[in-house]
Every structure is written in C-alpha cells, then in structure tokens.
Coordinates of C-alpha atoms in Angstrom, one line a residue:
M28 CA -51.1 6.3 -34.3
S29 CA -52.5 9.8 -35.2
K30 CA -53.0 12.4 -33.0
Q31 CA -56.7 13.2 -32.0
S32 CA -57.3 17.1 -32.3
N33 CA -60.2 18.0 -30.3
P34 CA -63.5 18.3 -32.1
V35 CA -64.9 21.6 -33.0
V36 CA -68.1 22.1 -31.3
P37 CA -70.4 25.2 -32.0
A38 CA -70.6 26.9 -28.5
E39 CA -74.2 28.4 -29.3
P40 CA -75.5 26.2 -31.9
L41 CA -78.1 27.6 -34.1
V42 CA -79.8 25.6 -37.1
L43 CA -79.6 27.2 -40.4
G44 CA -81.2 25.0 -42.7
K45 CA -80.8 21.3 -43.9
M46 CA -79.5 19.0 -46.2
G47 CA -81.7 17.5 -48.8
S48 CA -81.8 14.7 -51.3
T49 CA -78.6 14.0 -53.6
Y50 CA -78.6 15.8 -56.7
G51 CA -77.0 14.1 -59.6
I52 CA -73.9 11.4 -59.1
R53 CA -70.9 13.4 -58.2
G54 CA -72.1 13.9 -54.6
W55 CA -74.0 17.3 -54.8
L56 CA -76.6 17.8 -52.2
R57 CA -80.0 20.1 -52.1
V58 CA -79.9 22.2 -49.3
F59 CA -82.9 24.1 -47.8
S60 CA -81.8 27.4 -46.0
S61 CA -84.1 28.9 -43.1
T62 CA -82.3 32.1 -43.4
E63 CA -84.3 35.3 -44.7
D64 CA -82.3 35.3 -47.7
A65 CA -81.6 31.9 -48.7
E66 CA -78.5 32.3 -50.6
S67 CA -77.1 34.2 -47.3
I68 CA -76.9 30.7 -45.6
F69 CA -73.4 30.6 -47.2
E70 CA -71.7 33.6 -45.3
Y71 CA -71.9 31.8 -41.9
Q72 CA -69.0 29.7 -42.1
P73 CA -68.0 26.9 -40.8
W74 CA -70.8 24.8 -41.0
F75 CA -71.5 21.9 -38.2
I76 CA -73.5 18.7 -38.8
Q77 CA -74.1 16.0 -36.0
R78 CA -73.5 12.4 -37.0
A79 CA -73.8 9.6 -34.8
G80 CA -74.0 12.1 -32.0
K81 CA -70.8 13.8 -32.9
W82 CA -70.3 17.1 -34.5
Q83 CA -68.5 17.4 -37.6
V84 CA -67.2 20.4 -39.2
V85 CA -68.6 20.6 -42.9
E86 CA -66.2 21.9 -45.7
L87 CA -68.0 23.4 -48.9
E88 CA -66.4 22.9 -52.0
G89 CA -69.1 25.0 -54.1
W90 CA -72.6 25.6 -54.3
K91 CA -74.6 27.1 -57.1
R92 CA -78.6 27.9 -57.7
H93 CA -80.1 25.5 -60.0
T94 CA -83.7 26.0 -61.1
Q95 CA -85.5 26.5 -57.7
D96 CA -83.2 24.7 -55.6
L97 CA -79.5 25.4 -54.1
I98 CA -77.2 22.6 -54.3
I99 CA -73.9 22.2 -52.6
K100 CA -70.8 20.2 -53.0
V101 CA -69.2 19.1 -49.6
K102 CA -65.5 18.8 -49.6
G103 CA -64.6 14.9 -49.7
V104 CA -67.7 13.8 -51.0
D105 CA -67.8 13.0 -54.4
D106 CA -70.4 10.0 -55.2
R107 CA -74.0 10.0 -54.6
D108 CA -73.7 6.9 -52.0
A109 CA -71.6 9.6 -49.7
A110 CA -73.9 12.3 -50.3
N111 CA -76.8 10.2 -49.4
L112 CA -75.3 9.6 -45.8
L113 CA -75.8 13.7 -45.4
T114 CA -79.5 13.7 -46.3
N115 CA -81.5 15.4 -43.6
C116 CA -78.6 16.3 -41.8
E117 CA -79.4 19.8 -40.0
I118 CA -76.8 22.9 -40.9
V119 CA -75.7 24.3 -37.7
V120 CA -73.8 27.3 -37.1
D121 CA -72.3 28.6 -34.5
S122 CA -74.6 31.9 -33.6
K123 CA -71.7 34.1 -32.1
Q124 CA -70.8 34.2 -36.2
L125 CA -73.7 35.8 -36.9
P126 CA -73.4 39.6 -37.6
P127 CA -74.2 41.8 -34.6
L128 CA -77.4 43.7 -35.1
E129 CA -78.6 47.1 -34.8
D130 CA -80.8 48.5 -31.9
G131 CA -84.2 47.1 -31.8
D132 CA -83.4 44.2 -34.2
Y133 CA -83.2 40.6 -33.2
Y134 CA -83.1 37.2 -34.2
W135 CA -85.8 34.7 -34.2
K136 CA -84.0 32.6 -31.7
D137 CA -83.7 35.5 -29.5
L138 CA -87.8 35.4 -29.3
F139 CA -88.0 32.0 -28.1
G140 CA -89.2 31.5 -24.7
C141 CA -90.5 35.3 -24.5
Q142 CA -93.7 35.7 -22.7
V143 CA -96.5 37.4 -25.1
V144 CA -99.0 39.5 -23.1
T145 CA -101.7 41.5 -24.7
T146 CA -102.1 45.2 -24.6
S147 CA -104.6 44.5 -21.9
G148 CA -102.3 42.5 -19.8
Y149 CA -103.4 38.9 -20.7
E150 CA -100.9 36.7 -20.8
L151 CA -101.3 34.4 -23.9
G152 CA -98.2 32.1 -23.0
K153 CA -94.6 31.5 -24.8
I154 CA -93.2 31.5 -27.9
I155 CA -91.9 28.1 -29.1
D156 CA -91.3 28.3 -32.4
M157 CA -91.7 30.6 -35.5
M158 CA -92.8 29.9 -38.9
E159 CA -92.7 31.7 -42.1
T160 CA -95.8 31.7 -44.3
G161 CA -95.6 33.5 -47.8
S162 CA -97.3 37.1 -46.6
N163 CA -95.9 37.3 -42.9
D164 CA -93.9 35.3 -40.2
V165 CA -96.0 33.7 -37.6
M166 CA -95.5 33.3 -34.0
V167 CA -96.3 29.9 -32.2
V168 CA -97.5 30.6 -29.0
K169 CA -97.8 27.7 -26.2
A170 CA -100.8 28.7 -23.9
N171 CA -100.5 28.5 -20.3
L172 CA -101.8 25.6 -18.5
K173 CA -104.7 27.5 -16.9
D174 CA -105.8 29.2 -20.3
A175 CA -108.8 30.8 -19.8
F176 CA -110.2 30.0 -23.3
G177 CA -108.9 26.4 -23.0
L178 CA -106.2 26.9 -26.1
K179 CA -103.0 24.8 -26.1
E180 CA -101.3 26.9 -28.6
R181 CA -102.3 30.3 -30.7
L182 CA -100.7 31.1 -34.0
I183 CA -100.4 34.8 -34.0
P184 CA -99.0 36.8 -37.2
F185 CA -95.7 38.7 -36.5
L186 CA -96.8 41.9 -37.8
D187 CA -94.6 44.8 -36.3
G188 CA -96.4 47.8 -35.2
Q189 CA -100.2 46.1 -36.3
V190 CA -99.9 43.3 -33.7
I191 CA -96.7 43.3 -32.1
K192 CA -96.8 46.6 -30.1
K193 CA -93.3 46.0 -28.1
V194 CA -90.5 43.4 -28.1
D195 CA -88.5 43.6 -24.8
L196 CA -85.3 41.2 -24.7
T197 CA -84.6 42.5 -21.1
T198 CA -87.7 41.3 -19.5
R199 CA -88.5 38.6 -22.1
T200 CA -91.7 39.8 -23.2
V201 CA -93.7 40.7 -26.5
E202 CA -96.5 42.8 -26.5
V203 CA -99.4 42.1 -28.7
D204 CA -102.5 43.6 -29.5
W205 CA -104.3 40.0 -30.2
D206 CA -107.8 38.7 -28.9
P207 CA -107.1 35.8 -26.4
G208 CA -110.0 34.0 -27.8
F209 CA -108.2 33.5 -31.2

C-alpha cells in the first residue's frame, strides 16, 4: 500500500489560461494564456488543474511557440489520447506566486467586486469581469438592481486617466468619468 501524500491545493486559485486542443501525436497541447504577455504564463509554476473535482499539479516538460500558438508538453502525457483528457482544463496558479506589484498597480482579480461610481456620484454597479479587446481592456459592470436607466450590464473601457479617474482598493471603488445612460 503506497502512502497517500496530501494533495497540493492552491491557497488563492487564479485562472491564468486554458489548455486547448491536442497538437500532433506525441502528447503536445495548445495553450491559451490570459497573461498580458502570453509567454509569461510559463513563469508561474506550479500549474494546477482540476479533474473530477480534484486538484492536480501539472509539470511541464517543455513549451514552444508554433506559428500563432503556444504549445506545451506535460510530463507523463506522451500520446494524443492522454493529451485529449487535458483539453479545456483551466490553468490555475496560486496567486501568492505572483510578483508583488509596485504602488498604484493591481491585478485584474483585485478589481472584481469593486463598486464603479461616476465622478458625479452615480453608482453604476460592480465589476464582474474584465475583457481584453484589441485596443483596450473593458470592465464588465453588473448594474445595480434599481438602475435608473434600466441597464443590466455596462461595458466601460478601462482607459486610465481618460475614463478611469481613480482606483481605490481600500474602499473597493473605481471612479469613472462615464455617462450612466451608456
């Protein structure tokens, strides 16, 4: 009987990407990174995935850029069938592994749940997601239930200085110069 070691669990799980479709027959997989610079996803180790409700640590044997894709080789995954089982698994790291930020900087995850308020004091709602678009990032703001404009959700460009006037993580508010009618 082998000794069961305690499973490693990320204390503060943060999704940094997702495993895509298989590549070739030797167990390589495409990987989609949501880090600002796609390749920096490899700087955060170990990776965790959840399979059948259990956390698993994923060790990389290697990675490379292939045309527009990043592809990875997971240790112990040596054929297409084994790689197929990892397709669509989210790549999770422990956010404690992230480098400390300089004053005034923050991670997207820090903005989730923050209240968004206009410079004139109108409460637009809470940030529930962030999206990357070609030109700039966009906050997805879930409107308050009794929104005067009847909106359920607002998409507000995250343009520092232009739209975003102040981010205060202590009070969990983001002040914006934005027309509540949009």
